[in-house]
mmCIF file of C-alpha atoms in Angstrom:
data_model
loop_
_atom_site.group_PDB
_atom_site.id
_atom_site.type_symbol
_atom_site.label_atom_id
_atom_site.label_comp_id
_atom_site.label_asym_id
_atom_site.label_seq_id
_atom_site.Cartn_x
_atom_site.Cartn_y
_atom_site.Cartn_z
ATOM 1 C CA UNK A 1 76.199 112.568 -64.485
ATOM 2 C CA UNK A 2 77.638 115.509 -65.878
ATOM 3 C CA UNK A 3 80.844 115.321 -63.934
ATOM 4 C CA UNK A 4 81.579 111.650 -64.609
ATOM 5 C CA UNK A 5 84.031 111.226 -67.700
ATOM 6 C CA UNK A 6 82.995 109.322 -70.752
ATOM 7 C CA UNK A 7 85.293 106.552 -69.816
ATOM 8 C CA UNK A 8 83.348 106.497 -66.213
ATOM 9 C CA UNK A 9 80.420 106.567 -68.167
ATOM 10 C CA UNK A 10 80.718 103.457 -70.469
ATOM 11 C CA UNK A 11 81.632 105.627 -73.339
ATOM 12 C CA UNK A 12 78.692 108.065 -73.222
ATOM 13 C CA UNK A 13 79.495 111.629 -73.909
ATOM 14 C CA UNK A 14 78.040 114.454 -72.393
ATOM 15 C CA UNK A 15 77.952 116.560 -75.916
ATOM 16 C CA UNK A 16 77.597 115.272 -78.918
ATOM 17 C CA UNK A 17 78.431 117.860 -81.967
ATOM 18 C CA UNK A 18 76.537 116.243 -85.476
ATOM 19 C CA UNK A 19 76.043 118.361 -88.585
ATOM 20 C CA UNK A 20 74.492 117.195 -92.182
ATOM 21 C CA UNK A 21 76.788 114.323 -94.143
ATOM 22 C CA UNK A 22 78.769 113.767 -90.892
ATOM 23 C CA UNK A 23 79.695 109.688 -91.249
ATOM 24 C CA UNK A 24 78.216 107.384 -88.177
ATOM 25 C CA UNK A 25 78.566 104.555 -86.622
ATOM 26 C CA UNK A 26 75.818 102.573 -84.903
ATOM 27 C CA UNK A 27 77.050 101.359 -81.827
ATOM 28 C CA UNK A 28 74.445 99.177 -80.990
ATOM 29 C CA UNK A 29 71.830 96.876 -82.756
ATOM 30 C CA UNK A 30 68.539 98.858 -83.499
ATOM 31 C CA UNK A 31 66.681 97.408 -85.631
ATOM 32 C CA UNK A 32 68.228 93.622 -86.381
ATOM 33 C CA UNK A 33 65.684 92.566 -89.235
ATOM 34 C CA UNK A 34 66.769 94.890 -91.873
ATOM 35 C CA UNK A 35 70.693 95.698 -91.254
ATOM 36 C CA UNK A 36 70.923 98.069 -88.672
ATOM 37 C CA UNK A 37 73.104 96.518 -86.437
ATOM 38 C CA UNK A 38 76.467 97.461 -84.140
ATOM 39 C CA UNK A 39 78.893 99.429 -86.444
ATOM 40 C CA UNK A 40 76.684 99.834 -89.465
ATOM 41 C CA UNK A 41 78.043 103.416 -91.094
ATOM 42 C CA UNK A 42 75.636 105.953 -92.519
ATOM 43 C CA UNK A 43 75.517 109.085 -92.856
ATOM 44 C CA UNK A 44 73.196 112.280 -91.696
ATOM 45 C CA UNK A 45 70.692 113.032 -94.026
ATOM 46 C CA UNK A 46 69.515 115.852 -91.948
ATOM 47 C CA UNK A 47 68.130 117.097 -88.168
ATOM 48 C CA UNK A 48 65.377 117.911 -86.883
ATOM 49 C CA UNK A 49 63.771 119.281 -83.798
ATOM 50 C CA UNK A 50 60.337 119.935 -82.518
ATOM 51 C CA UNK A 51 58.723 123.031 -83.992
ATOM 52 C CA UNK A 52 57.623 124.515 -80.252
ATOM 53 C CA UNK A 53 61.338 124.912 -79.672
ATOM 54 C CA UNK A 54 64.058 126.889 -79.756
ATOM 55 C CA UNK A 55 67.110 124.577 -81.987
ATOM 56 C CA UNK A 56 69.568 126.593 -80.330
ATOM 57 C CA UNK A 57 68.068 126.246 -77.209
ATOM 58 C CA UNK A 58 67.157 122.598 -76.799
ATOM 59 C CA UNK A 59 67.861 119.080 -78.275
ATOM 60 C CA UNK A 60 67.236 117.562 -81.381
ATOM 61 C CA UNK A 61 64.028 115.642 -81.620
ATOM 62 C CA UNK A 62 65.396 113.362 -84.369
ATOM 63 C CA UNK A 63 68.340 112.689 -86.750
ATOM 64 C CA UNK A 64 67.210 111.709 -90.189
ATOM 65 C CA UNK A 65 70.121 108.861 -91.337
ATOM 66 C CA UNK A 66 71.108 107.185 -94.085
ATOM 67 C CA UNK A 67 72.597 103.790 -93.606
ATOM 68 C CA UNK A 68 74.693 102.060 -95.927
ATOM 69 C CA UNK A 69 73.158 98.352 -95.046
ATOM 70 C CA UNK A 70 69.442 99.220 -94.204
ATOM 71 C CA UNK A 71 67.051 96.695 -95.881
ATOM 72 C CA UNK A 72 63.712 98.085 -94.675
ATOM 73 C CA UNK A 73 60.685 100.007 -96.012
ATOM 74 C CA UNK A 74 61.683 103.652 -97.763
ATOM 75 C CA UNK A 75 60.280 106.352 -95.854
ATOM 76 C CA UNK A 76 57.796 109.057 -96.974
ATOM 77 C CA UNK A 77 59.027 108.950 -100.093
ATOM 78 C CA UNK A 78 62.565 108.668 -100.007
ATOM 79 C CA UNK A 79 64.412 106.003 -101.755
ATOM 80 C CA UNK A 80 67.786 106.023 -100.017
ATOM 81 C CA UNK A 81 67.541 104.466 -97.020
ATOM 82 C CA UNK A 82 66.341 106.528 -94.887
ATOM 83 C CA UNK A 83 65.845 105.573 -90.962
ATOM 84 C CA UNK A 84 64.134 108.109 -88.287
ATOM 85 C CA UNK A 85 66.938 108.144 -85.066
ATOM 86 C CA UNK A 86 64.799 109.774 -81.740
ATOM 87 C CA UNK A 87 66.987 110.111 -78.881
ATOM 88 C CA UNK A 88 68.000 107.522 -76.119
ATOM 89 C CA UNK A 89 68.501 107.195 -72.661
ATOM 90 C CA UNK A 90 71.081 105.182 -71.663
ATOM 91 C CA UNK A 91 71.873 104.122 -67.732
ATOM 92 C CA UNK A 92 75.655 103.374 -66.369
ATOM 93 C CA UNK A 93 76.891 102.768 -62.782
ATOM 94 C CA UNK A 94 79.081 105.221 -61.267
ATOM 95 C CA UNK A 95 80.023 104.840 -57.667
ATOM 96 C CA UNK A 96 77.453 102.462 -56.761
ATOM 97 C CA UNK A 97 74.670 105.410 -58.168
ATOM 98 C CA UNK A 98 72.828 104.860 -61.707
ATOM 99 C CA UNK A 99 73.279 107.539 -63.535
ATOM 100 C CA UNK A 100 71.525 108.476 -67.376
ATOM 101 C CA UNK A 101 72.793 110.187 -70.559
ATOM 102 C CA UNK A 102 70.748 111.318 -73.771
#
């Protein structure tokens, strides 16, 4: 999956480069019920990974967002609209083979 381009792959990159206030786009609907849907914008409140790993070493265990539209419960304390993002897999056909990104 590596190989395969990020047009072969349905738009899926094989690096992703984030860093705190970066703008995003949500490119799918997450979380319908309180405004996160397919190009809601926000922006990264911060990163985190797990605490048994190396950041430099491994991938992020979450992205810590803040969307413009989300209606939902604040979290821990924060009053800004603040929404937890874990990682996904997602599949795509190449060459009759399914193949995954993070």
């Amino acid at each position: 999956a590596n190989r395969v381009t990020k047009e072969e792959a349905d738009n899926l990159y094989t690096e992703l480069y984030v860093c705190l206030g970066v703008r995003i786009m949500l490119i799918t609907n997450l979380w319908t019920k309180v405004g996160l849907v397919n190009s809601t914008m926000g922006s990264i409140h911060d990163i985190a990974w797990d605490t048994r790993k190396d950041p430099i070493a491994s991938l992020l265990s979450v992205i810590i967002v803040k969307f413009d539209e989300y209606k939902g419960l604040d979290f821990l304390g924060y009053k800004l609209g603040i929404v937890l993002v874990f990682l996904v897999i997602r599949s795509f056909e190449y060459k009759g083979s399914t193949c995954s990104r993070i």
